[in-house]
Short mmCIF file of C-alpha atoms and ligand atoms in Angstrom, two decimals:
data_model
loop_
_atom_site.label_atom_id
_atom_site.label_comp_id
_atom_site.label_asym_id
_atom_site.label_seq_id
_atom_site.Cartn_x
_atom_site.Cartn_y
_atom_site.Cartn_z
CA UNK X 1 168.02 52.89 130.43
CA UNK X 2 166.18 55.01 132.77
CA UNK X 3 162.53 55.00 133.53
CA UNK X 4 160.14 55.87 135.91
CA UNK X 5 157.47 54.03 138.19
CA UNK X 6 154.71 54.76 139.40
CA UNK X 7 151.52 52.60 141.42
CA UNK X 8 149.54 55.42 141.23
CA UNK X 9 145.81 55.90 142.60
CA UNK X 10 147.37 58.01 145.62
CA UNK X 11 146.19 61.19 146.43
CA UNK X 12 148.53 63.92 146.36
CA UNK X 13 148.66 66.36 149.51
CA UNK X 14 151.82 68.88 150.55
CA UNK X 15 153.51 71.40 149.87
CA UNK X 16 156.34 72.16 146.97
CA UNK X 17 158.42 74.62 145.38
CA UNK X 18 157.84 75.68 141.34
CA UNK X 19 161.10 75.57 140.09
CA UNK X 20 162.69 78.51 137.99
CA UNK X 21 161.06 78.44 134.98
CA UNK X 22 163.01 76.84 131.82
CA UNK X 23 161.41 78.85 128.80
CA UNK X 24 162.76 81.57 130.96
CA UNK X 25 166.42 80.49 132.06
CA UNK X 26 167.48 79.74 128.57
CA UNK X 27 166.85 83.26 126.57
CA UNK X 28 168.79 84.58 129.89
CA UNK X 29 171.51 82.44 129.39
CA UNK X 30 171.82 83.45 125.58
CA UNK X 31 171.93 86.90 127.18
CA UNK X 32 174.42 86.06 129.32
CA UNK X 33 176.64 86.12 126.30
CA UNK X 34 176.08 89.49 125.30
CA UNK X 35 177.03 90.93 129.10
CA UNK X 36 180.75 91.97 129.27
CA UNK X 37 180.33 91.11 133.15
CA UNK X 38 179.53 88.45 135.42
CA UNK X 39 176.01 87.26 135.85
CA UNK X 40 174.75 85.87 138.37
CA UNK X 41 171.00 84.16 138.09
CA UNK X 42 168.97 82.80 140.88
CA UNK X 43 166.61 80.08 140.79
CA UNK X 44 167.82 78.53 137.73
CA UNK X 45 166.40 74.83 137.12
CA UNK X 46 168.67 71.78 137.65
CA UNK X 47 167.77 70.74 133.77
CA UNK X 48 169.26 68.96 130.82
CA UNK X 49 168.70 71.53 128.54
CA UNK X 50 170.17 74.53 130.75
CA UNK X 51 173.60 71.95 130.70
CA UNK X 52 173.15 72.15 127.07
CA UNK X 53 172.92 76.39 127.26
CA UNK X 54 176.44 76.32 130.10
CA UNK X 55 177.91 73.80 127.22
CA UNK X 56 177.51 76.17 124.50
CA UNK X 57 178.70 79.11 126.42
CA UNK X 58 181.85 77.18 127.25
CA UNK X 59 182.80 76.37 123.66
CA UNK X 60 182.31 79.83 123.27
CA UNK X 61 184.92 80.82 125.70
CA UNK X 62 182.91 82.02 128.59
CA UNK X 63 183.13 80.34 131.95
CA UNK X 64 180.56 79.40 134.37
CA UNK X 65 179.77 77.75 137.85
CA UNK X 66 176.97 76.54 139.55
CA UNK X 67 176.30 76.67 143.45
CA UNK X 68 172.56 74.84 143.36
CA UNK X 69 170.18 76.64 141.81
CA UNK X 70 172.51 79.85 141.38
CA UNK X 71 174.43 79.85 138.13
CA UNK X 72 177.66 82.59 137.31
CA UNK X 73 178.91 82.99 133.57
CA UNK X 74 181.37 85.25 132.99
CA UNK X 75 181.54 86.14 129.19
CA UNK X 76 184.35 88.71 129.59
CA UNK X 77 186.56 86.16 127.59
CA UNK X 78 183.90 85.25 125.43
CA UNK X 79 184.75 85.95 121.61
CA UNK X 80 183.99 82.03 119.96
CA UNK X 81 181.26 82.17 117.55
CA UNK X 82 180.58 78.57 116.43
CA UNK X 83 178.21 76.03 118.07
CA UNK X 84 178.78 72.65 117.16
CA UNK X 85 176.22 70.04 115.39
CA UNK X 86 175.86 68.58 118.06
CA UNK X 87 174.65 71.02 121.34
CA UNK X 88 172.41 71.86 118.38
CA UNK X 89 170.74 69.30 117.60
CA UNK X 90 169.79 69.07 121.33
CA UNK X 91 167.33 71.69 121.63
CA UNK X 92 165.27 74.17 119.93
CA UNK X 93 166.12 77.36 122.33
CA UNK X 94 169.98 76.65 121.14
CA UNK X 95 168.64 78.91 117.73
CA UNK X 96 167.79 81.87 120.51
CA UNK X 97 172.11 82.26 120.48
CA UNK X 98 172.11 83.42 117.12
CA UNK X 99 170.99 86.70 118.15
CA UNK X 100 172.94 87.06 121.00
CA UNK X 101 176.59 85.88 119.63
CA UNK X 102 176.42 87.40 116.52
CA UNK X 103 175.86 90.79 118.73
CA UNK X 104 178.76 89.98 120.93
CA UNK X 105 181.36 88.72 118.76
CA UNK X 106 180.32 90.30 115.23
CA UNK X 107 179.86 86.33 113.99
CA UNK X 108 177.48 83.42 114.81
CA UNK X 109 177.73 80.51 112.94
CA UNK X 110 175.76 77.28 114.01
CA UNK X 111 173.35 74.63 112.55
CA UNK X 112 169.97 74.03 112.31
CA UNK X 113 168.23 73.29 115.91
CA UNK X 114 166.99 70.22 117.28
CA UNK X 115 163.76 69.87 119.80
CA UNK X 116 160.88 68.30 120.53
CA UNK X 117 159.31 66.87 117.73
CA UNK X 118 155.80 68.78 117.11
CA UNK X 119 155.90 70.20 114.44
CA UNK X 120 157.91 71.52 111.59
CA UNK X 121 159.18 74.69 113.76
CA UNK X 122 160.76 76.89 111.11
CA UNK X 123 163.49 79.85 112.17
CA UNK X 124 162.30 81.29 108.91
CA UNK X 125 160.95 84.44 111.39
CA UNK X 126 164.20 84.55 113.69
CA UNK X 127 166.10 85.04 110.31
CA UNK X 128 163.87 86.93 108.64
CA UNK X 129 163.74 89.85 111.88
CA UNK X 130 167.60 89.59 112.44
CA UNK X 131 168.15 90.22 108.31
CA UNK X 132 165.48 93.60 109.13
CA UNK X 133 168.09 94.82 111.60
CA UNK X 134 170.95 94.73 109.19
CA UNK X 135 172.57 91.42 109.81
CA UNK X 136 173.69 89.13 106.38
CA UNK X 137 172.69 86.15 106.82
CA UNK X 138 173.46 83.20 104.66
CA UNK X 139 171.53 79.45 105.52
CA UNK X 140 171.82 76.17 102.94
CA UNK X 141 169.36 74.51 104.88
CA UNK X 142 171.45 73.38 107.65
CA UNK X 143 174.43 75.53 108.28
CA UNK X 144 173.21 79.34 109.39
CA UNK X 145 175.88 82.24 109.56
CA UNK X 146 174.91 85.32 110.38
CA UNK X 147 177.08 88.74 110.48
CA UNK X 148 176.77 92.02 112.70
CA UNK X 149 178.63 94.58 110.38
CA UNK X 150 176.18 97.11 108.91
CA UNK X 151 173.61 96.33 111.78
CA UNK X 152 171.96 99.20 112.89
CA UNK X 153 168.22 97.94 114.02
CA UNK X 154 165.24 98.90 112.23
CA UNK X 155 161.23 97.90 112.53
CA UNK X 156 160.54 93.93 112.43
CA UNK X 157 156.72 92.93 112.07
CA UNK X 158 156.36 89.74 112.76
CA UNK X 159 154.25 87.90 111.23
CA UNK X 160 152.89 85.42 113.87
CA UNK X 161 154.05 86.26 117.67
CA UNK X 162 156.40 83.97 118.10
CA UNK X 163 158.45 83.58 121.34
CA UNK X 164 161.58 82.39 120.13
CA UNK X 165 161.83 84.89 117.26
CA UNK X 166 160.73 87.96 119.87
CA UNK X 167 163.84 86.67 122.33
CA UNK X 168 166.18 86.55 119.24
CA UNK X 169 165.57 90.20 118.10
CA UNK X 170 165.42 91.51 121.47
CA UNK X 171 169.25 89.65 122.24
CA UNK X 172 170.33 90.71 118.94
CA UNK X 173 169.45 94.63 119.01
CA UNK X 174 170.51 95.61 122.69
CA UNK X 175 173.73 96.26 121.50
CA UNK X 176 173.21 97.90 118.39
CA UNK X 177 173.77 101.01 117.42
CA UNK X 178 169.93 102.41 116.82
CA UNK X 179 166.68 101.67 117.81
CA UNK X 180 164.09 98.54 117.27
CA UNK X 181 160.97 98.15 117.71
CA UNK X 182 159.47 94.89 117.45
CA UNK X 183 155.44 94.94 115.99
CA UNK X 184 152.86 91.69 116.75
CA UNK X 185 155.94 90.74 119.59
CA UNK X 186 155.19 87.60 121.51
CA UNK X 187 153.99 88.81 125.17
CA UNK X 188 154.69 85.29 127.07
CA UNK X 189 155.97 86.00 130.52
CA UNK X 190 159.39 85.02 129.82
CA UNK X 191 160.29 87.68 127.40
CA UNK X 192 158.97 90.04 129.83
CA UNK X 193 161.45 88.51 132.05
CA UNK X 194 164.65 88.40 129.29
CA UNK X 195 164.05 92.02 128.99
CA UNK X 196 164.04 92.35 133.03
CA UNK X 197 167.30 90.90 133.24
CA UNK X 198 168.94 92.44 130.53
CA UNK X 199 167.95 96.33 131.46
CA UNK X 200 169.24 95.42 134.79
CA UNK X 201 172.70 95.01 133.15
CA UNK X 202 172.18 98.66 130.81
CA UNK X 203 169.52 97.67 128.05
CA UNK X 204 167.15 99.72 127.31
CA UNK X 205 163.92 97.93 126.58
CA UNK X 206 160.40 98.86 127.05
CA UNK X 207 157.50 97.61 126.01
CA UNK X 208 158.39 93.67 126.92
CA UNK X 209 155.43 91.90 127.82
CA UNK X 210 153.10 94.05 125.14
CA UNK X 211 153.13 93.35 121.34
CA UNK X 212 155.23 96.61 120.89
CA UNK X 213 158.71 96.12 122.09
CA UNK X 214 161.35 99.41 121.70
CA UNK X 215 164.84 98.70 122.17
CA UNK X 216 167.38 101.35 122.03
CA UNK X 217 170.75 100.44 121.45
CA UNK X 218 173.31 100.74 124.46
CA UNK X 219 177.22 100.26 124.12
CA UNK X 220 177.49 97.09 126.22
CA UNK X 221 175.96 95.49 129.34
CA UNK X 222 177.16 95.31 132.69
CA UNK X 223 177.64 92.77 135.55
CA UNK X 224 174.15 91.45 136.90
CA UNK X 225 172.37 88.93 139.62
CA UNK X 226 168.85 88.23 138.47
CA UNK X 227 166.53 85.56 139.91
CA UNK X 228 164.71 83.92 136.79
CA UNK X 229 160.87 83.75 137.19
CA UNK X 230 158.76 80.82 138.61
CA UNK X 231 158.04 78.09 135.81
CA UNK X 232 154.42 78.37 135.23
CA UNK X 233 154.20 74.84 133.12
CA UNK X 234 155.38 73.14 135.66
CA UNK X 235 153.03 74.42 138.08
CA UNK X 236 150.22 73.77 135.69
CA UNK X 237 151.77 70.26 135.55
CA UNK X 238 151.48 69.82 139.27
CA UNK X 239 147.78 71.51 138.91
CA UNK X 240 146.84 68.25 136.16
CA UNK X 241 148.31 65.73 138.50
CA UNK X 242 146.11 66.88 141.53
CA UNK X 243 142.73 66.78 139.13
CA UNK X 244 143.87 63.44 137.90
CA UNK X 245 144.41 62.02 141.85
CA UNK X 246 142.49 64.35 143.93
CA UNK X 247 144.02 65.89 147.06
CA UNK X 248 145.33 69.59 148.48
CA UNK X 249 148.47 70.62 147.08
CA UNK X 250 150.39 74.18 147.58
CA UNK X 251 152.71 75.54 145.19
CA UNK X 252 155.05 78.02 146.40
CA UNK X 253 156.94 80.51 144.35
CA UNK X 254 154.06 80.22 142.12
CA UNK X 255 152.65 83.35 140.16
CA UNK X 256 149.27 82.99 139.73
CA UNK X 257 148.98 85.86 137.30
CA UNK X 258 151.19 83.99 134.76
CA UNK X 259 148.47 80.57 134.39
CA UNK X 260 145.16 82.38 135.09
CA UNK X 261 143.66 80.55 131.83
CA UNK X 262 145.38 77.04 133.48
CA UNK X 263 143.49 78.09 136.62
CA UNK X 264 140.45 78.79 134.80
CA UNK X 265 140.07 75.41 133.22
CA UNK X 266 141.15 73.87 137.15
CA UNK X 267 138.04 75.57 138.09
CA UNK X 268 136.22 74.45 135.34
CA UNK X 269 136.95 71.15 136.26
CA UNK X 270 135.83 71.56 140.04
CA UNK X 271 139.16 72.51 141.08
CA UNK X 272 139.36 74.25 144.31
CA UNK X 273 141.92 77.46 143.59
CA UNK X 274 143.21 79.58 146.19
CA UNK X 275 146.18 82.20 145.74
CA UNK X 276 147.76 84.41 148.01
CA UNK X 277 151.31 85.77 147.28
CA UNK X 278 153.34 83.38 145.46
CA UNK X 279 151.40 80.88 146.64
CA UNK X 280 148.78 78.79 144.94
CA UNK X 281 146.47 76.02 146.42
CA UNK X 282 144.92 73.65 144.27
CA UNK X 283 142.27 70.86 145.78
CA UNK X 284 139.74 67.90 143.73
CA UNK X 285 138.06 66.30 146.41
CA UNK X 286 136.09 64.47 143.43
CA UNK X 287 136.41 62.88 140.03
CA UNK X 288 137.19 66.19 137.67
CA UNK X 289 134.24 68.05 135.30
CA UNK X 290 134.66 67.47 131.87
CA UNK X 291 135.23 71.06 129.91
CA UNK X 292 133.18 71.80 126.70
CA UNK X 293 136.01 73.30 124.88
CA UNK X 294 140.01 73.86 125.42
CA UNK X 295 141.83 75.93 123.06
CA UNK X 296 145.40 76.23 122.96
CA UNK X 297 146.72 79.91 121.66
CA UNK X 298 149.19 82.64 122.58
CA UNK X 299 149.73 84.23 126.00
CA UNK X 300 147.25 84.89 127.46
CA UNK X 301 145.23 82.29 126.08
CA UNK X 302 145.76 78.26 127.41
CA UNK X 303 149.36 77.53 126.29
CA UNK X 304 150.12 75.00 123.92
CA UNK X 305 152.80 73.23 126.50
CA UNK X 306 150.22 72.50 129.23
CA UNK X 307 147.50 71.19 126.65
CA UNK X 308 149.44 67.42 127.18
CA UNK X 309 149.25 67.69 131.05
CA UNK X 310 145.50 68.33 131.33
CA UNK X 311 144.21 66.67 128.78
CA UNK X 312 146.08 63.84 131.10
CA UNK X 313 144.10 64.91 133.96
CA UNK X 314 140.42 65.14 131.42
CA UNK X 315 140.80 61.43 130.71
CA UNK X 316 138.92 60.18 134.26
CA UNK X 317 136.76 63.45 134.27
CA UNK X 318 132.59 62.87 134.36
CA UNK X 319 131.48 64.15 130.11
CA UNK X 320 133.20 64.88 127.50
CA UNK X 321 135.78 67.23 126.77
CA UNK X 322 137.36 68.87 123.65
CA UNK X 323 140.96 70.21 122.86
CA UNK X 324 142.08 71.92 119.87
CA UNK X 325 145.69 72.70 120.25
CA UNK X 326 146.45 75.79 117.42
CA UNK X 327 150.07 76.58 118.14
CA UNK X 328 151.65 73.27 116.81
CA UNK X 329 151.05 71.24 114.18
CA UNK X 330 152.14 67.91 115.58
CA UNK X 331 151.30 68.01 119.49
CA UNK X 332 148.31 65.33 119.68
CA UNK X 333 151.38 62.34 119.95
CA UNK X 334 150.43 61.59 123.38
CA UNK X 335 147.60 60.56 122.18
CA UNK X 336 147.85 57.00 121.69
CA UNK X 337 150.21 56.88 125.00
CA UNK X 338 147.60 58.15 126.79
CA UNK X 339 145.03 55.11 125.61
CA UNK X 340 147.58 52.51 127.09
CA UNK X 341 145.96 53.38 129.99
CA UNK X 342 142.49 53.02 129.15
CA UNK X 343 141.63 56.71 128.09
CA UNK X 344 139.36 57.02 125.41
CA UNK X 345 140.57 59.88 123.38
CA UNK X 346 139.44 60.29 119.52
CA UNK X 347 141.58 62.73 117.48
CA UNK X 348 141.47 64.49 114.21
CA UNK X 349 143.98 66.77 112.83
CA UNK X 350 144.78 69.29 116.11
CA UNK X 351 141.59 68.57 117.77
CA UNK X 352 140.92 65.35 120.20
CA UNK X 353 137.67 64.73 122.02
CA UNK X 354 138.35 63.15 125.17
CA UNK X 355 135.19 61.02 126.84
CA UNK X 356 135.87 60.64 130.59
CA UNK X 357 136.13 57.00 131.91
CA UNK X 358 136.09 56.15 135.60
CA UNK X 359 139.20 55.38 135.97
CA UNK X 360 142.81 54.76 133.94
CA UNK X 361 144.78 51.70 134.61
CA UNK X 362 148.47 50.96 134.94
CA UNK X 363 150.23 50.59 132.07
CA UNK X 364 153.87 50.39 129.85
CA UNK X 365 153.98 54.10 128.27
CA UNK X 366 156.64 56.16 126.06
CA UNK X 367 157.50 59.51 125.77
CA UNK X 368 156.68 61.03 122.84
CA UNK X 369 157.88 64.34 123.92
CA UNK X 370 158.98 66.42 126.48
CA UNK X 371 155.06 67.95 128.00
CA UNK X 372 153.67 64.48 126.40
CA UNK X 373 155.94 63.07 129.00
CA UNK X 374 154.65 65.42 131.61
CA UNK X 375 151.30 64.06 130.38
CA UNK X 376 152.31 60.35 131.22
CA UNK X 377 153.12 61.32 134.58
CA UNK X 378 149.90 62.54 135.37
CA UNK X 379 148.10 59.96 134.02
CA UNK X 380 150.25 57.10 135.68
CA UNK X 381 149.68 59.29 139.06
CA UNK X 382 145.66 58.90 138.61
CA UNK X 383 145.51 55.49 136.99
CA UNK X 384 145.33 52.30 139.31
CA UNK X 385 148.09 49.90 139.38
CA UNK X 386 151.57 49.79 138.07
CA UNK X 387 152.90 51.92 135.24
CA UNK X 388 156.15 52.20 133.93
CA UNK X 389 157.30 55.61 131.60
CA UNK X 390 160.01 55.36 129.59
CA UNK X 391 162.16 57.56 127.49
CA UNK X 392 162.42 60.27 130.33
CA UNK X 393 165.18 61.94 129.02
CA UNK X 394 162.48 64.11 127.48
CA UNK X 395 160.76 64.96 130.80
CA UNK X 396 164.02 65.53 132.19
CA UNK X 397 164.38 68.50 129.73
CA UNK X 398 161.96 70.63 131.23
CA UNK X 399 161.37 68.97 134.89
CA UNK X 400 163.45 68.96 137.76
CA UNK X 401 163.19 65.92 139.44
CA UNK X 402 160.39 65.02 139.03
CA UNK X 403 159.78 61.97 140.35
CA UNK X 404 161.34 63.65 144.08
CA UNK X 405 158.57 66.32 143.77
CA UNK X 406 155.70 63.84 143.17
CA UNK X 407 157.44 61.21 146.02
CA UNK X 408 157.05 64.70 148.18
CA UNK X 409 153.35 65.04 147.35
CA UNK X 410 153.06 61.32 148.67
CA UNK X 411 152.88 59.51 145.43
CA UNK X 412 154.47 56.01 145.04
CA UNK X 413 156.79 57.00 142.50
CA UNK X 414 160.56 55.98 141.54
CA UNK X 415 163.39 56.46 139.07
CA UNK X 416 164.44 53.13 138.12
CA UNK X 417 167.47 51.93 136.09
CA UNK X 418 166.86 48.76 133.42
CA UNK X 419 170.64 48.15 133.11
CA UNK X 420 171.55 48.30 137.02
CA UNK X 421 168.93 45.49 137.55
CA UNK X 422 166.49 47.84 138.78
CA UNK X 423 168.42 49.69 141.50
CA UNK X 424 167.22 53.23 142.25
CA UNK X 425 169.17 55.94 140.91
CA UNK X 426 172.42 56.84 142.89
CA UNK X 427 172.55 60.43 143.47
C1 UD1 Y 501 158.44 78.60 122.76
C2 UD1 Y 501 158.61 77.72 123.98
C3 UD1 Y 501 157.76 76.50 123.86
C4 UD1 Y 501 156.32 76.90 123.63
C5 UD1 Y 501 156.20 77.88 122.47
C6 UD1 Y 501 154.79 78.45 122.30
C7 UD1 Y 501 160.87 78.09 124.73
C8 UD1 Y 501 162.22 77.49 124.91
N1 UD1 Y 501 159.99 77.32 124.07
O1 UD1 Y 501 158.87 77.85 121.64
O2 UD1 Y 501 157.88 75.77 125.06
O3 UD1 Y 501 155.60 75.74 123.31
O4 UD1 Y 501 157.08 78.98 122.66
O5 UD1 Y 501 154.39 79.11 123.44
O6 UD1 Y 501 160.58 79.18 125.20
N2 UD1 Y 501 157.08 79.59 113.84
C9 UD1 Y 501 157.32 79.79 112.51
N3 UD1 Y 501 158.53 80.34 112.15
C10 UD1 Y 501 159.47 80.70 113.07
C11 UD1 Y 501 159.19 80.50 114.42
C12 UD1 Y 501 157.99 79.93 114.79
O7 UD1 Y 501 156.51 79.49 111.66
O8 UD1 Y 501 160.53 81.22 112.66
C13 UD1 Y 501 155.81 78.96 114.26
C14 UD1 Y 501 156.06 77.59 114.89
O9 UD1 Y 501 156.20 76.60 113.91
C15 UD1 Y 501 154.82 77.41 115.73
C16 UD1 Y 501 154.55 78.83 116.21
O10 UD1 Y 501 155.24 79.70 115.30
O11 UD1 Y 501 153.76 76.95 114.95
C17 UD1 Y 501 154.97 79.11 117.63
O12 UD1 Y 501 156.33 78.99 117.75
P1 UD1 Y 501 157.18 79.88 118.75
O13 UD1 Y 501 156.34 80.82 119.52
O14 UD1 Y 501 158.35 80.41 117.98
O15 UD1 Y 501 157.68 78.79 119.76
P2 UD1 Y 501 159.13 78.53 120.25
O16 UD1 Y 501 159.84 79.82 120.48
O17 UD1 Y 501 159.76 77.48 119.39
#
């Protein structure tokens, strides 16, 4: 079994790249199905769960290739329309296909998705906007089928902006034959980007990025090379770590625009924040500020999958701090992780108060969770001594290589392997 090390207490200094953002790459690679074409995206992250999208896509019938970060599918083949159990149960984005196969081939029939555990997560609003369109959808509770004939689009309200429902109505009207318009539409950055890349290939979609999306049905999509946007959780991962061990660290191919509440809370917490271009400079040349009040919401308010990372980073600052995460109902499970290394955190329901000690010592942690994970990083980075993470198959979900990107930055940091005697990783 994998895990990672870490003697942390180091400061962090240098200069790294943000990789392609994953919440991004995925809804692109569902919308790779729908393109009767090659595409061709840049900057995708080297990522367990993008192997998971490529795997479905295969059993589907498409083909693709990958060249480093560039990734080619060609769906011209592509006509399956089943995913299996198991690519499933592997992730939650794998329910963002639904959309875009039953478009495609007239037919998607898969199962229930999988995830990171925090919270129930319901599809009852991805089913409930694809049945406004026209499709028939029929769901025991596991298996979900869902039909194209008689879709013709329509208006879909949703009733809470979520992301993965927004990216499933956009995939699944593009090729209809009418117009939607999505109402209350999630206006994250990354379905600003899905949209990019599919009206690059013929869609016609305005409106992405607002709550009031308008698609108008086109006959079919064309061949496309799209670069998929900078990941701005992991930056605001890298952002926690430097609070939690001090130092100067640049991120390039960062958009600052995209984490200006993340900033916000870096500056509450004497952060040092410079950005120019697509670059962003973050520097703690002393123990973090505690801040009064944290409050996770939809974009642009603090997102929900960087509340793990900083409240990491809040354990060593000087006061008190409070976090009340709203999105998910289950997303405090770091908690206890996090007081393995001496942080005192209290928590009740979806809010934890978190009381700054000095400083966090080594210690034996779990993932709970992929940005709980994250979390565990950053506190291992700041604590003194020797701490070991395991179950970093969830970190490696979402991060790509970590543990490289940290060693970069100068932290003592190392992927270790229980059953090869503690050998480093072979690459
Ligand atoms: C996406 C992101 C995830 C992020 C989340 C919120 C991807 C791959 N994942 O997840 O990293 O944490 O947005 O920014 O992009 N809900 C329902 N019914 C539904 C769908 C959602 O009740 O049918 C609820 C959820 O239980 C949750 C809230 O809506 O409480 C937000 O979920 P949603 O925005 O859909 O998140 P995801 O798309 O799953």
């Amino acid at each position: 079994m994998q895990y990672i090390e870490i003697n942390g207490g180091r400061k962090l200094d240098g200069k790294i790249s943000v990789q392609g953002a994953k919440n991004s790459a995925l809804p692109i690679l569902a919308g790779a199905v729908l393109i009767d074409g090659e595409s061709e995206l840049h900057n995708c992250p080297l990522l367990s769960d993008v192997d998971v999208c490529l795997q479905i896509i295969h059993g589907l019938g498409g083909t693709t290739s990958r060249e480093k970060s560039i990734i080619t599918v060609d769906s011209r083949e592509l006509c399956g329309c089943d995913i299996p159990q198991s690519l499933m149960a592997e992730m939650r984005s794998s329910i963002i296909f639904l959309g875009s196969v039953a478009a495609r081939c007239g037919r998607a029939c898969m199962y229930l998705p999988g995830g990171c555990q925090i919270g129930a997560r319901p599809i009852d609003l991805h089913l409930k906007a694809l049945q406004k369109l026209g499709y028939k959808i029929t769901f025991d509770g596991s298996n979900i089928c869902c039909e194209r004939a008689g879709a013709s689009g329509g208006v879909v309200e949703l009733a809470f902006p979520s992301v993965g429902a927004t990216e499933n109505t956009i995939l699944a009207s593009v090729l209809l034959d009418g117009t939607t318009t999505i109402i209350n539409a999630a206006m994250e950055p990354e379905i600003a980007d899905l949209a990019d890349f599919l009206n690059k290939a013929g869609a016609k979609i305005s409106g992405a990025g607002t709550s009031r999306i308008v698609i108008e049905g086109v006959k079919s999509l064309h061949s496309v090379a799209y670069s998929v946007m900078p990941d701005r959780i992991a930056a605001s991962t890298y952002m926690a770590a430097v609070a939690a061990s001090g130092g100067t660290v640049c991120l390039s191919g960062a958009k600052a625009e995209h984490i200006l509440s993340v900033m916000g809370v870096i500056n509450k917490m004497g952060g040092g924040i410079k950005s120019k271009g697509d670059e962003i400079t973050v520097t703690f040349t002393d123990r973090p500020q505690a801040v009064k009040s944290i409050t996770t919401g939809v974009y642009p308010a603090f997102p929900t999958d960087s509340q793990a990372p900083i409240m990491a980073s809040l354990c060593t600052a000087n006061g008190a701090s409070v976090i009340n995460e709203t999105i998910f109902e289950n997303r405090l499970r770091h908690v206890p992780e996090l007081r393995r290394f001496g942080a005192d955190i209290i928590s009740s329901g979806n809010t934890a108060r978190i009381i700054g000690v000095e400083k966090l010592h080594g210690a034996d942690v779990t993932c709970t969770d992929l940005r709980g994970g994250a979390a565990l990083i950053v506190a291992a980075l700041g604590a003194q001594g020797k701490s070991r993470i395991y179950k970093i198959s969830h970190i490696d979900r979402g991060y790509e290589n970590a543990e490289r990107q940290f060693a970069a930055l100068g932290a003592d940091i190392r992927r270790l392997d229980d059953e090869k005697e503690q050998q480093p990783k072979k690459e």
